[in-house]
Coordinates of C-alpha atoms in Angstrom, one line a residue:
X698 CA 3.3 -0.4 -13.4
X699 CA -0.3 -0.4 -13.6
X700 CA -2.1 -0.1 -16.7
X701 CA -5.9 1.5 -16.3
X702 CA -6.2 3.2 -20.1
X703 CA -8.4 0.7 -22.5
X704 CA -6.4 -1.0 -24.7
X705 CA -4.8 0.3 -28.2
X706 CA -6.9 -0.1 -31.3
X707 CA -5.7 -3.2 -33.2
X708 CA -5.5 -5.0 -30.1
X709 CA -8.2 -7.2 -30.9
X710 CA -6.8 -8.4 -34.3
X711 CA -4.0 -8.9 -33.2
X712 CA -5.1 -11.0 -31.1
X713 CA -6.6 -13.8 -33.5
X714 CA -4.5 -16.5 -34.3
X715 CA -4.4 -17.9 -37.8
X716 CA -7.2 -19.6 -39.0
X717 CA -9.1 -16.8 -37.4
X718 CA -9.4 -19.1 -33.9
X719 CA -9.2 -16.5 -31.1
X720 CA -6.2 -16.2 -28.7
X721 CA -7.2 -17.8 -25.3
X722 CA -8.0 -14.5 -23.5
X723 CA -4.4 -13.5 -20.4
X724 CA -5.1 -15.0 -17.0
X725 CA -6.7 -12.9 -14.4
X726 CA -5.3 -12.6 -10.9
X727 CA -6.3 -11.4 -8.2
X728 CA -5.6 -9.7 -4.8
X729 CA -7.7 -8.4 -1.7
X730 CA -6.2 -6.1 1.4
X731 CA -8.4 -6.1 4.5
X732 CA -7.5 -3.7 6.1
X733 CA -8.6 -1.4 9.7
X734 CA -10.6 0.5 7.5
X735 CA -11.0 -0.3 4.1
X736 CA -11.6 -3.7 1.9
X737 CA -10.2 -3.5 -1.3
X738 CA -9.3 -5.9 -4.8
X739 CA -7.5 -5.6 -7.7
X740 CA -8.1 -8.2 -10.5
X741 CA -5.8 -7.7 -13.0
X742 CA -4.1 -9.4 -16.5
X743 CA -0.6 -9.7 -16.8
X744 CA 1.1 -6.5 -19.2
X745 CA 4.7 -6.3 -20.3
X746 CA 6.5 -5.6 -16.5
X747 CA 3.1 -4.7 -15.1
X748 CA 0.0 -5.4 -15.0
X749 CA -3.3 -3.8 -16.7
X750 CA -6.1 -3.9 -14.2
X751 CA -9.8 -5.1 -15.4
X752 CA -11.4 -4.7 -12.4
X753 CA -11.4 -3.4 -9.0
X754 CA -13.5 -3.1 -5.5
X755 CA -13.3 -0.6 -2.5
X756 CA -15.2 0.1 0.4
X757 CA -14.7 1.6 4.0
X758 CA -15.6 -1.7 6.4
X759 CA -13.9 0.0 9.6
X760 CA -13.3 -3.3 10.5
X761 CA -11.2 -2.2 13.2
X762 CA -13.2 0.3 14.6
X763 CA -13.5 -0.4 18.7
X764 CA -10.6 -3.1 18.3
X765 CA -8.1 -1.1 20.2
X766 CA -10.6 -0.7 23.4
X767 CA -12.4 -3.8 23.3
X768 CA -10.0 -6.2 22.6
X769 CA -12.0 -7.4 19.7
X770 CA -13.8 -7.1 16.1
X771 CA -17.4 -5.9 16.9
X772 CA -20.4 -7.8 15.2
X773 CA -21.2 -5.2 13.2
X774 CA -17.7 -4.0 11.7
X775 CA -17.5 -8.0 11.0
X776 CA -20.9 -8.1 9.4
X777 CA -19.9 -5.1 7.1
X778 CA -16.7 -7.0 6.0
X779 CA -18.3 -10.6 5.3
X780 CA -20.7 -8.4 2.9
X781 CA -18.1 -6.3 1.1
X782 CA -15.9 -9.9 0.7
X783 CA -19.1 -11.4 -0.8
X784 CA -18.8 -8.7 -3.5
X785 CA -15.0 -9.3 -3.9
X786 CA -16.0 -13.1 -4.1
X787 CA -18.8 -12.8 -6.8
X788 CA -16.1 -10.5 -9.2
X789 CA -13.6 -13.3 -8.7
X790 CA -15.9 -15.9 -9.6
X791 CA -17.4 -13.9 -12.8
X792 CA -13.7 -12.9 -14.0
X793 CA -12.7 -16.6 -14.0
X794 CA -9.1 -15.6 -11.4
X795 CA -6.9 -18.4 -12.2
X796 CA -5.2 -17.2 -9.2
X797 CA -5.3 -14.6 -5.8
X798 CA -3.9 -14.0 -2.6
X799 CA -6.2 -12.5 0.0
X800 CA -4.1 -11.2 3.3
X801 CA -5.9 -9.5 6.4
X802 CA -3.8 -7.2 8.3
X803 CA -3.4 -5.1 12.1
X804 CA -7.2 -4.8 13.2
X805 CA -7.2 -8.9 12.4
X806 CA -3.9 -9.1 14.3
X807 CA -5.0 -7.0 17.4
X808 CA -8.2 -8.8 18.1
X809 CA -8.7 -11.7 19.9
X810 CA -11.2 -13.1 17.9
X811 CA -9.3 -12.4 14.4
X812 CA -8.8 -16.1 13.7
X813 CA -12.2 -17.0 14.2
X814 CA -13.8 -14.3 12.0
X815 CA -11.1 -15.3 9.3
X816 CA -12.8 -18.8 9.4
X817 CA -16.4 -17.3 9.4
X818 CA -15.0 -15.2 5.6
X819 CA -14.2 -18.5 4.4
X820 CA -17.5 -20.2 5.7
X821 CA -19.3 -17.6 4.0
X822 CA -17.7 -16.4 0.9
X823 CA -15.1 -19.3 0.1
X824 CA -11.8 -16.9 0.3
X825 CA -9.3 -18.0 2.4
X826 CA -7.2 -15.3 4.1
X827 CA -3.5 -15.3 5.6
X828 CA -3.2 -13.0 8.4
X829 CA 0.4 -11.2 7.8
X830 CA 3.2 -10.1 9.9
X831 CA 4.1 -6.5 10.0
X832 CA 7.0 -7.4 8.4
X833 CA 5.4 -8.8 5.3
X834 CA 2.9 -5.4 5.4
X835 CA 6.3 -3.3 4.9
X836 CA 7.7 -5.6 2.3
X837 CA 4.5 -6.4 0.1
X838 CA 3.9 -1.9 0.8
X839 CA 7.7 -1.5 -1.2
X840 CA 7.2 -3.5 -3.6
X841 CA 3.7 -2.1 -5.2
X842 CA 5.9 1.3 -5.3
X843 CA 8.8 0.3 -7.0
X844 CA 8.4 2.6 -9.7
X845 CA 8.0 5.0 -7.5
X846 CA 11.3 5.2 -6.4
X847 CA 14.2 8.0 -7.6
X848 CA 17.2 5.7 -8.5
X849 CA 18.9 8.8 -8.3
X850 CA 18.9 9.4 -4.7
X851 CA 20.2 7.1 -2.5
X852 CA 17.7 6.4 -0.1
X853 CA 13.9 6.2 0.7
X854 CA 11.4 5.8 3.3
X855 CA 8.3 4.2 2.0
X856 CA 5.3 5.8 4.4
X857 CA 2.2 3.4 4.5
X858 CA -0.2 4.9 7.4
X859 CA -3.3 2.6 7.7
X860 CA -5.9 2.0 10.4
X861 CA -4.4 0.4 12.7
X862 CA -0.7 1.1 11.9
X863 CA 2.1 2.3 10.2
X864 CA 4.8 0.6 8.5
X865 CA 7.8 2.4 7.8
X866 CA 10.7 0.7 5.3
X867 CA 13.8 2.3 4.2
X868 CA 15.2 1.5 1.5
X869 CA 18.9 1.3 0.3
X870 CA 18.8 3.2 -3.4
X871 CA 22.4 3.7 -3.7
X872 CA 22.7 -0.2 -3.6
X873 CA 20.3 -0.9 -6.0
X874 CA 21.7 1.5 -8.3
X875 CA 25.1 -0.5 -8.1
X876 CA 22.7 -3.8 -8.9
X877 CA 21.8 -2.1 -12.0
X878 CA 18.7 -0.3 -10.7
X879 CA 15.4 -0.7 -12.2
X880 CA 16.6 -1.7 -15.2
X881 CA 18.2 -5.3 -13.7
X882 CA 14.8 -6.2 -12.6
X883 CA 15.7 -6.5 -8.9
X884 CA 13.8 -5.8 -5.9
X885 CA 15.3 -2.5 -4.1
X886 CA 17.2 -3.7 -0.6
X887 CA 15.2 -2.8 2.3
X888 CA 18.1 -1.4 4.9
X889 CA 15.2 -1.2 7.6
X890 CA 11.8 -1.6 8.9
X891 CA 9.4 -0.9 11.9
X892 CA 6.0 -1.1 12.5
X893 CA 4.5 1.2 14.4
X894 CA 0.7 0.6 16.6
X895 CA -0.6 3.8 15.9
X896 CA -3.0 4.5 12.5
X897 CA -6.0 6.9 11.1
X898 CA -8.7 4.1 13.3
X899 CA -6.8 4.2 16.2
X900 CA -5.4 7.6 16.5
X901 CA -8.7 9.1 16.0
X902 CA -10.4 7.0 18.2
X903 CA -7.8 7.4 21.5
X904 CA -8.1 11.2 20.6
X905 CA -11.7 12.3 20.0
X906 CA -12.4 15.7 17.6
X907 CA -12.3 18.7 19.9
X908 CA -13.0 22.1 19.0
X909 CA -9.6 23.5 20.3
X910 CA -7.8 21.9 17.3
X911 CA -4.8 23.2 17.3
X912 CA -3.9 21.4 20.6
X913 CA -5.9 18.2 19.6
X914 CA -3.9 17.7 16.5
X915 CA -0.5 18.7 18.3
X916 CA -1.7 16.1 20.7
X917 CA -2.1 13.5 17.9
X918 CA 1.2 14.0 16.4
X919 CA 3.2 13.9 19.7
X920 CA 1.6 10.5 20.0
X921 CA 2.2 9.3 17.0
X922 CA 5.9 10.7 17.9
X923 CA 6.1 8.8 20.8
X924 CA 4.9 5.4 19.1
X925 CA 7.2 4.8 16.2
X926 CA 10.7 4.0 17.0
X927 CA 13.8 4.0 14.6
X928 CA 15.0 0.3 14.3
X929 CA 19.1 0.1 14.6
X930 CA 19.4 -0.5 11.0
X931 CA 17.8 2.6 9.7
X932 CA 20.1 4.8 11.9
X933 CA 22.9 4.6 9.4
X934 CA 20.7 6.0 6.8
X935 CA 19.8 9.4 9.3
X936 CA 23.4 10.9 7.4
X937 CA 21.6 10.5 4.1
X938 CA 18.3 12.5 5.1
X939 CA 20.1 14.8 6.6
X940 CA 22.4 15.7 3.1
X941 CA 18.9 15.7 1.2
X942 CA 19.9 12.7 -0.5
X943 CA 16.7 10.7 0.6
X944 CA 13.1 10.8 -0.6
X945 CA 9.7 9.9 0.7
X946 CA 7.1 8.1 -0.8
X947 CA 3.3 7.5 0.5
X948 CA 1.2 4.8 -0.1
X949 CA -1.3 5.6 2.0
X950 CA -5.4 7.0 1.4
X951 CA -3.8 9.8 3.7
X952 CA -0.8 10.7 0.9
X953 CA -3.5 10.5 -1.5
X954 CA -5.9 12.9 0.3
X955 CA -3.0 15.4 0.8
X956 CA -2.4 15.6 -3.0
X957 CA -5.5 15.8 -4.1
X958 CA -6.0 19.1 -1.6
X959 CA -2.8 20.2 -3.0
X960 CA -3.9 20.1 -6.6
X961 CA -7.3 21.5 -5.7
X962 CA -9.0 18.7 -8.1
X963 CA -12.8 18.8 -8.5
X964 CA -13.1 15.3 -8.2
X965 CA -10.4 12.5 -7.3
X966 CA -8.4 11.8 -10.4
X967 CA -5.9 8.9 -10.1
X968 CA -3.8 9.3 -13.1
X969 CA -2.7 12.8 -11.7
X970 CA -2.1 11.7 -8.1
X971 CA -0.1 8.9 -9.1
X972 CA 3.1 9.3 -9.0
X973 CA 3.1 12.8 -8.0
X974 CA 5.7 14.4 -6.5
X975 CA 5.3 17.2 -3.7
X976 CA 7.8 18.9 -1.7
X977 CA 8.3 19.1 2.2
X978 CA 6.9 22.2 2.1
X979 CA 3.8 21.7 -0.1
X980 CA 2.8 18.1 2.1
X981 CA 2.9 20.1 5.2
X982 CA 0.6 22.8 3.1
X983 CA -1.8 20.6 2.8
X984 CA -2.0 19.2 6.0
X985 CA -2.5 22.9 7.4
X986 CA -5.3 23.4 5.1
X987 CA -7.2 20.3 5.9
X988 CA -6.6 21.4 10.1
X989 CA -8.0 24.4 9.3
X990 CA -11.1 22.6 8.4
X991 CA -13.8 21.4 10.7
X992 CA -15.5 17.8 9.9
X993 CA -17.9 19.5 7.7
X994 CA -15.9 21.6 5.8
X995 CA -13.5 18.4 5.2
X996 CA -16.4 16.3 3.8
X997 CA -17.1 19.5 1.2
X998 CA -13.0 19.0 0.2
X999 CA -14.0 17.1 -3.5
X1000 CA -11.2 14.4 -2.9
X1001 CA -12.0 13.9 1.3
X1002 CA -15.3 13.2 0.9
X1003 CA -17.9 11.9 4.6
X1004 CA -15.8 8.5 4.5
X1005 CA -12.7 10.2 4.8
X1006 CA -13.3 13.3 6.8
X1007 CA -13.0 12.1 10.6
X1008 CA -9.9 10.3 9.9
X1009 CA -7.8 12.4 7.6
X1010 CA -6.4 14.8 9.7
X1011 CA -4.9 11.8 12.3
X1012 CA -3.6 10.6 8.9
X1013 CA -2.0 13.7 8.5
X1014 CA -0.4 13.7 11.9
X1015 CA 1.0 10.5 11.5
X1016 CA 2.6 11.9 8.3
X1017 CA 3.9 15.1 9.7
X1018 CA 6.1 12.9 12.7
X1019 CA 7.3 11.0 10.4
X1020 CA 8.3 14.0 7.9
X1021 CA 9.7 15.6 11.1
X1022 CA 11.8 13.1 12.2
X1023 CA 13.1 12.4 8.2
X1024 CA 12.7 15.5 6.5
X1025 CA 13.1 15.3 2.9
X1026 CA 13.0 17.8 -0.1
X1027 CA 10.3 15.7 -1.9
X1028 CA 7.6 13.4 -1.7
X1029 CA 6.4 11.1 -4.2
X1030 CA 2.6 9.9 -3.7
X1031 CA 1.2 6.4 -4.9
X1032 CA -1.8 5.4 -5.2
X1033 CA -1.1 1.9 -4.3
X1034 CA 0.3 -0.3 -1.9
X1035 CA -0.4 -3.6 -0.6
X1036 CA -2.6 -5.3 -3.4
X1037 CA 0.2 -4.4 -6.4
X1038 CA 2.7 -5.5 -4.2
X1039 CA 1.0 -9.0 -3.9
X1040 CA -0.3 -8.9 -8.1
X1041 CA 3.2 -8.6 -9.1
X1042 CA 4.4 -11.5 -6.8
X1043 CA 1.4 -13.4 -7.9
X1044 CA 2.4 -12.7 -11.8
X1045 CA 6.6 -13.2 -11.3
X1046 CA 7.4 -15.9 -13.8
X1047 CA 9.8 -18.1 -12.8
X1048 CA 13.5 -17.8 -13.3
X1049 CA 15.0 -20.4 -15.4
X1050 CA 17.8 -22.1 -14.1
X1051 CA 21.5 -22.3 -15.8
X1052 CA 22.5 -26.0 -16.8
X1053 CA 25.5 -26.7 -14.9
X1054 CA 28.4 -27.3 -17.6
X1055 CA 29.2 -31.3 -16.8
X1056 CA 33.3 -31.3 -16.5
X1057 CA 34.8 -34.5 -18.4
X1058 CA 35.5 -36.4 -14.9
X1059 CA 31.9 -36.0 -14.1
X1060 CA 29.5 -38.8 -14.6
X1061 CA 26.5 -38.2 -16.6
X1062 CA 24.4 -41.0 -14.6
X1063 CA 23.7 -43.3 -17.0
X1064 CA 24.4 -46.9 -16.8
X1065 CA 27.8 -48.1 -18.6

């Protein structure tokens, strides 16, 4: 989907029209996800059926840190976002976007004064936000994985733990295989969806580090348990789990973690997490090495890191309730999510429509 390797050489000349004018350079979109924790963009150019990215901005904000006690976004996690969006704004200005879709998400949602601090963002920076429904999350979450998915199988549950929640989507692969599967260019059908008000923010915050952590994580994941609900219209798909004929995939900064503890990378390397697959067993692996890990020895972890550290192991129960309750044979890991999802919707080109044949009755509205 994404393209992040520099471009092919010849590009360049083959880019100059005749006469030697050069070729108006491809249109630059956009797309920022504020999220519980993190503030992130994509600016990317449109690229055969994807998209090749040319620039891109992360940066923990813990915007919703407090939210689910207070009842509100404190000063300062606001103060850290406005700053980080001022970046975001400056690249969008200096890339010349033609086009972008900014969306804020649970912590913006849960507080009573999300709407206000949405105004302040677009006071201060010029972007204007749309807070999204938990719905939407799941939707725009499936659809930056797309090419994640094993047409093969014939169902998947897309994982996306964040801050503040978790979306959970299952998806109907058998049906998009009869549609013609990837190759028709259709969107997969979503059988099902929940959202669930439980993420890496808020679970770590209602259950504080303690140095019994055995029990503290079991507590964490019992939780978590207890907070996500299976909608009516997954229940039909439980059969298909059950026969290993469904697939996970993760989306989330958590997923990501895992596989880069289960790869033992020296340093965080997307093009080998991406798109990884892991089985049960080796995802549950890697959530038993990270437990076994205090704070400090998670921050030494090459791909955990001091920003991570506190919050991965909530993450990771989150993961493990979900695995649990859908146990699957494999795992496929994406780095991605939200901001793909909205590039390619940004970049869809518009279907043309079929010219309806005119029978011989039929007028053709001109004057006789």
């Amino acid at each position: 989907m994404a393209e992040t390797t520099p471009g092919k050489p010849g590009r360049v000349a083959a880019g100059r029209k005749r006469g030697g004018r050069k070729r108006a350079p491809a249109p630059v979109y956009g797309a920022i996800d504020l999220g519980t924790n993190n503030c992130r963009m994509l600016l990317a150019q449109r690229s055969g059926g994807g998209f090749q990215v040319v620039d891109a901005f992360s940066r923990v904000v813990r915007l919703g840190e407090g939210v689910a006690s207070e009842g509100n976004l404190s000063q300062d996690a606001m103060d850290r976002a406005v700053e980080a969006l001022k970046i975001c704004a400056s690249k969008i200005r200096r890339q010349n976007v033609i086009k972008y879709r900014s969306i804020a998400t649970q912590a913006c949602r849960m507080a009573g004064n999300g709407e206000a601090f949405l105004t302040r963002v677009q006071e201060e920076t010029g972007l204007e936000f749309d807070l999204i429904s938990p719905e939407e999350e799941a939707r725009l979450a499936v659809h930056g994985c797309i090419d994640l998915l094993d047409p093969e199988k014939d169902a998947a549950l897309v994982i996306d733990i964040g801050g503040g929640s978790t979306e959970l989507s299952w998806v109907d692969l058998a049906e998009w295989r009869r549609r013609g599967g990837p190759e028709s260019g259709g969107r997969p059908p979503m059988k099902s969806w929940t959202s669930a008000p439980v993420g890496v923010v808020t679970l770590s915050e209602r259950f504080p580090e303690r140095e019994d952590r055995e029990a503290w994580y079991d507590e964490m994941k019992s939780y978590a348990r207890r907070q996500i609900k299976t909608p009516r219209g997954a229940r039909a798909m439980r059969e298909l789990f059950d026969e290993g004929r469904g697939h996970l995939v993760g989306t989330s900064g958590t997923v990501t973690s895992m596989a880069g503890v289960h790869l033992r990378l020296p340093r965080y390397d997307r093009s080998r997490v991406d798109g990884l697959w892991m089985s049960g067993e080796e995802a549950l692996a890697a959530c038993a090495r990270l437990r076994n890990l205090d704070v400090a020895g998670r921050a030494q972890e090459p791909t955990i890191g001091s920003d991570r550290a506190e919050l991965v192991l909530a993450g990771c129960a989150i993961y493990e309730a979900v695995a649990e309750a859908w146990p699957a044979d494999r795992l496929r890991v994406g780095d991605r999510g939200l901001r793909e999802g909205m590039l390619l919707n940004l970049m869809r080109r518009p279907k043309k429509r079929r010219r309806r044949r005119k029978s011989s009755g039929e007028s053709s509205g001109a004057e006789t």
